[in-house]
mmCIF file of C-alpha atoms and ligand atoms in Angstrom:
data_model
loop_
_atom_site.group_PDB
_atom_site.id
_atom_site.type_symbol
_atom_site.label_atom_id
_atom_site.label_comp_id
_atom_site.label_asym_id
_atom_site.label_seq_id
_atom_site.Cartn_x
_atom_site.Cartn_y
_atom_site.Cartn_z
ATOM 1 C CA UNK A 238 33.425 -15.392 -3.679
ATOM 2 C CA UNK A 239 33.178 -17.637 0.180
ATOM 3 C CA UNK A 240 37.313 -18.552 0.587
ATOM 4 C CA UNK A 241 37.085 -20.358 3.376
ATOM 5 C CA UNK A 242 37.372 -23.962 3.607
ATOM 6 C CA UNK A 243 35.303 -26.306 5.866
ATOM 7 C CA UNK A 244 36.165 -29.619 7.556
ATOM 8 C CA UNK A 245 33.837 -32.339 8.266
ATOM 9 C CA UNK A 246 34.850 -34.874 10.781
ATOM 10 C CA UNK A 247 33.187 -37.044 13.449
ATOM 11 C CA UNK A 248 33.379 -37.183 17.146
ATOM 12 C CA UNK A 249 34.755 -39.405 18.659
ATOM 13 C CA UNK A 250 38.755 -41.373 18.012
ATOM 14 C CA UNK A 251 38.964 -39.773 15.218
ATOM 15 C CA UNK A 252 38.113 -36.090 16.533
ATOM 16 C CA UNK A 253 40.434 -36.629 19.109
ATOM 17 C CA UNK A 254 43.732 -37.891 16.962
ATOM 18 C CA UNK A 255 43.154 -34.941 14.516
ATOM 19 C CA UNK A 256 43.019 -32.591 16.921
ATOM 20 C CA UNK A 257 47.283 -31.949 17.275
ATOM 21 C CA UNK A 258 47.743 -32.407 13.596
ATOM 22 C CA UNK A 259 44.963 -29.480 13.392
ATOM 23 C CA UNK A 260 47.083 -27.496 16.458
ATOM 24 C CA UNK A 261 50.123 -28.050 15.006
ATOM 25 C CA UNK A 262 49.294 -26.896 11.276
ATOM 26 C CA UNK A 263 47.910 -23.789 13.320
ATOM 27 C CA UNK A 264 44.271 -24.161 13.032
ATOM 28 C CA UNK A 265 42.798 -24.554 16.865
ATOM 29 C CA UNK A 266 39.099 -25.350 17.489
ATOM 30 C CA UNK A 267 37.522 -23.211 19.527
ATOM 31 C CA UNK A 268 35.818 -26.061 21.318
ATOM 32 C CA UNK A 269 35.641 -29.227 22.139
ATOM 33 C CA UNK A 270 33.002 -30.987 19.868
ATOM 34 C CA UNK A 271 33.219 -33.720 22.162
ATOM 35 C CA UNK A 272 31.965 -31.334 25.057
ATOM 36 C CA UNK A 273 29.986 -29.699 22.985
ATOM 37 C CA UNK A 274 26.469 -30.111 21.044
ATOM 38 C CA UNK A 275 27.097 -27.080 18.662
ATOM 39 C CA UNK A 276 27.549 -29.092 15.043
ATOM 40 C CA UNK A 277 29.187 -26.112 13.135
ATOM 41 C CA UNK A 278 32.570 -25.714 15.692
ATOM 42 C CA UNK A 279 34.215 -22.360 14.545
ATOM 43 C CA UNK A 280 38.678 -22.862 14.799
ATOM 44 C CA UNK A 281 41.392 -19.946 15.648
ATOM 45 C CA UNK A 282 41.744 -19.165 12.126
ATOM 46 C CA UNK A 283 38.614 -16.604 10.820
ATOM 47 C CA UNK A 284 39.217 -19.160 7.595
ATOM 48 C CA UNK A 285 38.221 -22.557 9.099
ATOM 49 C CA UNK A 286 35.919 -23.832 10.964
ATOM 50 C CA UNK A 287 34.228 -27.349 11.125
ATOM 51 C CA UNK A 288 31.168 -29.706 10.732
ATOM 52 C CA UNK A 289 30.679 -32.443 12.880
ATOM 53 C CA UNK A 290 28.978 -35.249 12.268
ATOM 54 C CA UNK A 291 28.136 -39.060 11.478
ATOM 55 C CA UNK A 292 31.504 -41.009 10.169
ATOM 56 C CA UNK A 293 29.406 -42.044 7.705
ATOM 57 C CA UNK A 294 28.081 -39.021 6.245
ATOM 58 C CA UNK A 295 30.934 -36.882 6.215
ATOM 59 C CA UNK A 296 31.925 -38.090 2.432
ATOM 60 C CA UNK A 297 28.479 -37.458 1.438
ATOM 61 C CA UNK A 298 28.764 -33.359 2.745
ATOM 62 C CA UNK A 299 31.945 -33.777 1.187
ATOM 63 C CA UNK A 300 30.827 -35.103 -2.123
ATOM 64 C CA UNK A 301 27.873 -32.594 -2.114
ATOM 65 C CA UNK A 302 30.510 -29.848 -1.447
ATOM 66 C CA UNK A 303 28.590 -29.045 2.217
ATOM 67 C CA UNK A 304 32.243 -28.574 3.287
ATOM 68 C CA UNK A 305 35.353 -28.383 1.401
ATOM 69 C CA UNK A 306 37.063 -30.903 3.708
ATOM 70 C CA UNK A 307 36.884 -34.145 5.402
ATOM 71 C CA UNK A 308 38.345 -37.001 7.156
ATOM 72 C CA UNK A 309 36.742 -40.465 6.763
ATOM 73 C CA UNK A 310 37.949 -43.927 8.228
ATOM 74 C CA UNK A 311 39.187 -45.987 4.539
ATOM 75 C CA UNK A 312 36.486 -48.345 5.592
ATOM 76 C CA UNK A 313 33.612 -45.284 5.264
ATOM 77 C CA UNK A 314 35.222 -44.930 1.651
ATOM 78 C CA UNK A 315 35.104 -48.480 0.656
ATOM 79 C CA UNK A 316 31.768 -48.871 1.622
ATOM 80 C CA UNK A 317 29.919 -46.171 0.227
ATOM 81 C CA UNK A 318 29.789 -46.166 -3.783
ATOM 82 C CA UNK A 319 30.013 -43.709 -6.414
ATOM 83 C CA UNK A 320 31.993 -41.147 -4.786
ATOM 84 C CA UNK A 321 33.783 -39.218 -6.197
ATOM 85 C CA UNK A 322 36.549 -37.348 -3.634
ATOM 86 C CA UNK A 323 39.905 -36.549 -4.293
ATOM 87 C CA UNK A 324 41.889 -38.137 -1.942
ATOM 88 C CA UNK A 325 45.408 -36.584 -0.975
ATOM 89 C CA UNK A 326 46.265 -37.498 1.995
ATOM 90 C CA UNK A 327 46.597 -40.956 4.211
ATOM 91 C CA UNK A 328 46.845 -38.951 8.020
ATOM 92 C CA UNK A 329 47.566 -42.255 9.664
ATOM 93 C CA UNK A 330 44.901 -41.732 12.546
ATOM 94 C CA UNK A 331 41.831 -43.433 13.560
ATOM 95 C CA UNK A 332 44.670 -46.942 12.762
ATOM 96 C CA UNK A 333 42.729 -49.927 12.948
ATOM 97 C CA UNK A 334 41.988 -53.465 10.769
ATOM 98 C CA UNK A 335 39.147 -54.980 9.066
ATOM 99 C CA UNK A 336 38.638 -58.078 10.029
ATOM 100 C CA UNK A 337 37.111 -61.540 9.855
ATOM 101 C CA UNK A 338 36.193 -62.543 13.100
ATOM 102 C CA UNK A 339 34.325 -65.885 14.865
ATOM 103 C CA UNK A 340 33.727 -67.482 18.525
ATOM 104 C CA UNK A 341 36.961 -69.047 19.732
ATOM 105 C CA UNK A 342 34.842 -72.454 19.975
ATOM 106 C CA UNK A 343 34.257 -72.147 16.068
ATOM 107 C CA UNK A 344 37.838 -70.966 15.346
ATOM 108 C CA UNK A 345 39.182 -73.834 17.055
ATOM 109 C CA UNK A 346 38.466 -76.601 14.537
ATOM 110 C CA UNK A 347 37.266 -74.035 11.751
ATOM 111 C CA UNK A 348 39.865 -73.648 8.367
ATOM 112 C CA UNK A 349 39.217 -70.727 6.918
ATOM 113 C CA UNK A 350 40.970 -72.398 3.113
ATOM 114 C CA UNK A 351 37.946 -74.509 3.293
ATOM 115 C CA UNK A 352 35.093 -72.191 3.257
ATOM 116 C CA UNK A 353 32.414 -72.298 1.347
ATOM 117 C CA UNK A 354 29.538 -70.654 2.133
ATOM 118 C CA UNK A 355 29.338 -67.915 5.250
ATOM 119 C CA UNK A 356 27.283 -66.457 6.918
ATOM 120 C CA UNK A 357 28.007 -62.617 8.297
ATOM 121 C CA UNK A 358 26.661 -60.008 10.358
ATOM 122 C CA UNK A 359 28.453 -56.531 9.813
ATOM 123 C CA UNK A 360 28.175 -53.184 8.493
ATOM 124 C CA UNK A 361 30.384 -53.250 5.623
ATOM 125 C CA UNK A 362 28.350 -55.584 3.099
ATOM 126 C CA UNK A 363 29.924 -53.974 0.136
ATOM 127 C CA UNK A 364 33.806 -53.889 1.397
ATOM 128 C CA UNK A 365 32.544 -57.987 2.820
ATOM 129 C CA UNK A 366 30.663 -58.569 -0.688
ATOM 130 C CA UNK A 367 33.871 -57.970 -2.533
ATOM 131 C CA UNK A 368 36.240 -59.489 -0.034
ATOM 132 C CA UNK A 369 34.562 -63.041 -0.010
ATOM 133 C CA UNK A 370 33.569 -62.975 -3.604
ATOM 134 C CA UNK A 371 37.823 -62.374 -4.923
ATOM 135 C CA UNK A 372 37.868 -65.952 -1.919
ATOM 136 C CA UNK A 373 35.568 -67.502 -4.159
ATOM 137 C CA UNK A 374 33.392 -68.239 -0.880
ATOM 138 C CA UNK A 375 29.060 -67.475 -1.376
ATOM 139 C CA UNK A 376 28.022 -65.141 2.088
ATOM 140 C CA UNK A 377 25.090 -64.853 3.317
ATOM 141 C CA UNK A 378 25.461 -61.111 4.834
ATOM 142 C CA UNK A 379 23.454 -59.888 7.209
ATOM 143 C CA UNK A 380 23.266 -55.588 7.509
ATOM 144 C CA UNK A 381 23.668 -53.766 10.841
ATOM 145 C CA UNK A 382 24.753 -50.691 11.768
ATOM 146 C CA UNK A 383 26.903 -51.642 15.357
ATOM 147 C CA UNK A 384 27.353 -53.946 18.112
ATOM 148 C CA UNK A 385 28.495 -56.594 15.643
ATOM 149 C CA UNK A 386 29.840 -58.945 17.877
ATOM 150 C CA UNK A 387 26.402 -59.480 19.485
ATOM 151 C CA UNK A 388 25.068 -61.399 16.393
ATOM 152 C CA UNK A 389 27.385 -64.866 16.600
ATOM 153 C CA UNK A 390 26.894 -65.210 20.306
ATOM 154 C CA UNK A 391 22.799 -65.028 19.936
ATOM 155 C CA UNK A 392 22.999 -67.214 16.174
ATOM 156 C CA UNK A 393 21.813 -64.434 13.853
ATOM 157 C CA UNK A 394 25.491 -64.794 12.104
ATOM 158 C CA UNK A 395 27.969 -67.686 12.539
ATOM 159 C CA UNK A 396 31.076 -64.910 11.785
ATOM 160 C CA UNK A 397 31.464 -61.061 11.311
ATOM 161 C CA UNK A 398 32.773 -58.381 9.935
ATOM 162 C CA UNK A 399 34.444 -55.296 11.642
ATOM 163 C CA UNK A 400 37.016 -53.272 12.647
ATOM 164 C CA UNK A 401 39.346 -54.160 15.552
ATOM 165 C CA UNK A 402 41.814 -52.241 17.485
ATOM 166 C CA UNK A 403 42.788 -52.872 20.533
ATOM 167 C CA UNK A 404 41.150 -56.373 20.129
ATOM 168 C CA UNK A 405 39.366 -55.764 23.827
ATOM 169 C CA UNK A 406 35.314 -56.040 22.444
ATOM 170 C CA UNK A 407 36.084 -58.992 20.336
ATOM 171 C CA UNK A 408 38.045 -60.552 23.596
ATOM 172 C CA UNK A 409 34.799 -59.546 25.590
ATOM 173 C CA UNK A 410 32.831 -61.290 23.613
ATOM 174 C CA UNK A 411 34.433 -64.498 23.482
ATOM 175 C CA UNK A 412 35.715 -63.932 19.734
ATOM 176 C CA UNK A 413 38.962 -63.820 17.719
ATOM 177 C CA UNK A 414 40.199 -62.750 14.336
ATOM 178 C CA UNK A 415 40.791 -65.266 11.968
ATOM 179 C CA UNK A 416 41.342 -63.406 9.056
ATOM 180 C CA UNK A 417 42.520 -59.515 8.460
ATOM 181 C CA UNK A 418 40.516 -58.212 5.379
ATOM 182 C CA UNK A 419 43.021 -54.531 5.188
ATOM 183 C CA UNK A 420 44.595 -52.105 7.323
ATOM 184 C CA UNK A 421 42.523 -49.137 7.823
ATOM 185 C CA UNK A 422 43.115 -44.984 8.616
ATOM 186 C CA UNK A 423 41.442 -42.084 8.414
ATOM 187 C CA UNK A 424 41.874 -40.179 5.172
ATOM 188 C CA UNK A 425 41.278 -36.149 4.084
ATOM 189 C CA UNK A 426 38.895 -35.877 1.439
ATOM 190 C CA UNK A 427 38.780 -32.938 -0.651
ATOM 191 C CA UNK A 428 35.566 -32.217 -2.765
ATOM 192 C CA UNK A 429 36.461 -31.827 -6.895
ATOM 193 C CA UNK A 430 35.429 -28.743 -7.401
ATOM 194 C CA UNK A 431 36.651 -27.215 -3.544
ATOM 195 C CA UNK A 432 39.977 -28.211 -5.135
ATOM 196 C CA UNK A 433 39.775 -25.701 -8.487
ATOM 197 C CA UNK A 434 38.345 -23.504 -6.440
ATOM 198 C CA UNK A 435 40.542 -22.595 -3.218
ATOM 199 C CA UNK A 436 43.535 -24.313 -4.506
ATOM 200 C CA UNK A 437 45.699 -22.215 -2.940
ATOM 201 C CA UNK A 438 44.378 -22.732 0.548
ATOM 202 C CA UNK A 439 43.035 -25.984 0.436
ATOM 203 C CA UNK A 440 47.085 -26.580 -0.971
ATOM 204 C CA UNK A 441 48.392 -25.097 2.102
ATOM 205 C CA UNK A 442 46.279 -26.971 4.470
ATOM 206 C CA UNK A 443 47.410 -30.045 2.516
ATOM 207 C CA UNK A 444 51.119 -29.360 3.139
ATOM 208 C CA UNK A 445 50.438 -28.333 6.560
ATOM 209 C CA UNK A 446 48.494 -31.607 7.779
ATOM 210 C CA UNK A 447 51.239 -33.975 5.743
ATOM 211 C CA UNK A 448 54.249 -31.897 8.005
ATOM 212 C CA UNK A 449 52.125 -33.523 10.885
ATOM 213 C CA UNK A 450 51.040 -36.969 10.053
ATOM 214 C CA UNK A 451 53.035 -39.474 11.936
ATOM 215 C CA UNK A 452 55.003 -41.948 9.299
ATOM 216 C CA UNK A 453 56.107 -44.779 12.920
ATOM 217 C CA UNK A 454 55.231 -47.529 11.688
ATOM 218 C CA UNK A 455 51.933 -48.567 13.673
HETATM 219 C C1 PRP B 672 34.459 -50.199 17.171
HETATM 220 C C2 PRP B 672 34.341 -51.318 16.254
HETATM 221 C C3 PRP B 672 34.359 -52.393 17.471
HETATM 222 C C4 PRP B 672 35.502 -51.841 18.580
HETATM 223 C C5 PRP B 672 36.588 -52.519 18.002
HETATM 224 O O1 PRP B 672 33.514 -50.096 17.310
HETATM 225 O O2 PRP B 672 32.951 -51.554 15.656
HETATM 226 O O3 PRP B 672 33.130 -52.206 17.946
HETATM 227 O O4 PRP B 672 35.553 -50.101 17.874
HETATM 228 O O5 PRP B 672 37.712 -51.924 18.985
HETATM 229 P P1 PRP B 672 38.262 -52.624 20.009
HETATM 230 O O6 PRP B 672 38.979 -53.707 19.135
HETATM 231 O O7 PRP B 672 39.716 -51.315 20.540
HETATM 232 O O8 PRP B 672 37.192 -52.997 21.201
HETATM 233 P P2 PRP B 672 32.819 -48.197 17.630
HETATM 234 O O9 PRP B 672 33.271 -48.235 19.237
HETATM 235 O O10 PRP B 672 34.081 -47.724 16.808
HETATM 236 O O11 PRP B 672 31.393 -48.850 17.769
HETATM 237 P P3 PRP B 672 30.571 -48.806 16.117
HETATM 238 O O12 PRP B 672 30.094 -49.912 16.744
HETATM 239 O O13 PRP B 672 29.148 -48.175 16.363
HETATM 240 O O14 PRP B 672 30.756 -48.928 15.037
#
């Protein structure tokens, strides 16, 4: 039986913040995936390897068992419906928030509590629909795959729902945050069958990573 652990994660900020957590757990990546084109990266632990994939593909690899474990943002996990994953640990990396934003000129006179119908561009149509439905606001949702901040500037939508970290992208495009929908962080997710078949190794990994998680207030 294959007893090794395959871990799926995405390039960029999540990867760069995850590397020190794994290092603290005694697992070093054999090379920096941000510098390499390899999609499978071995580690210094012969029992652990990494798959470097698109953030939104991480739940798919873990659900199907192609990876035993993954790191995925709460945004990605909430947006994809029908996932059946074990989510044992908030890694407190990739910290940001999901917010509604709009042009500063609109915000000057806007009153969110009086919204009845909004036209929103977003990569997160399910989260957006659920959020506004909960507020009793009708939505027209325009699904985009990135650079949502452009949509209100060219009349594609009035507002956007997107992740905000430093706020720089909103600022540089003349948008302001008008409502926070939820805080976001990256989570460790585990395939349910792997959790049974490789319990000892995966529990050890969870415990080691948990010891590395920062509990500093964000
Ligand atoms: C994310 C998000 C915003 C930006 C926010 O985009 O969609 O555009 O970061 O960060 P800031 O508040 O620090 O400016 P990302 O760069 O991940 O690319 P994406 O458009 O492909 O999601």
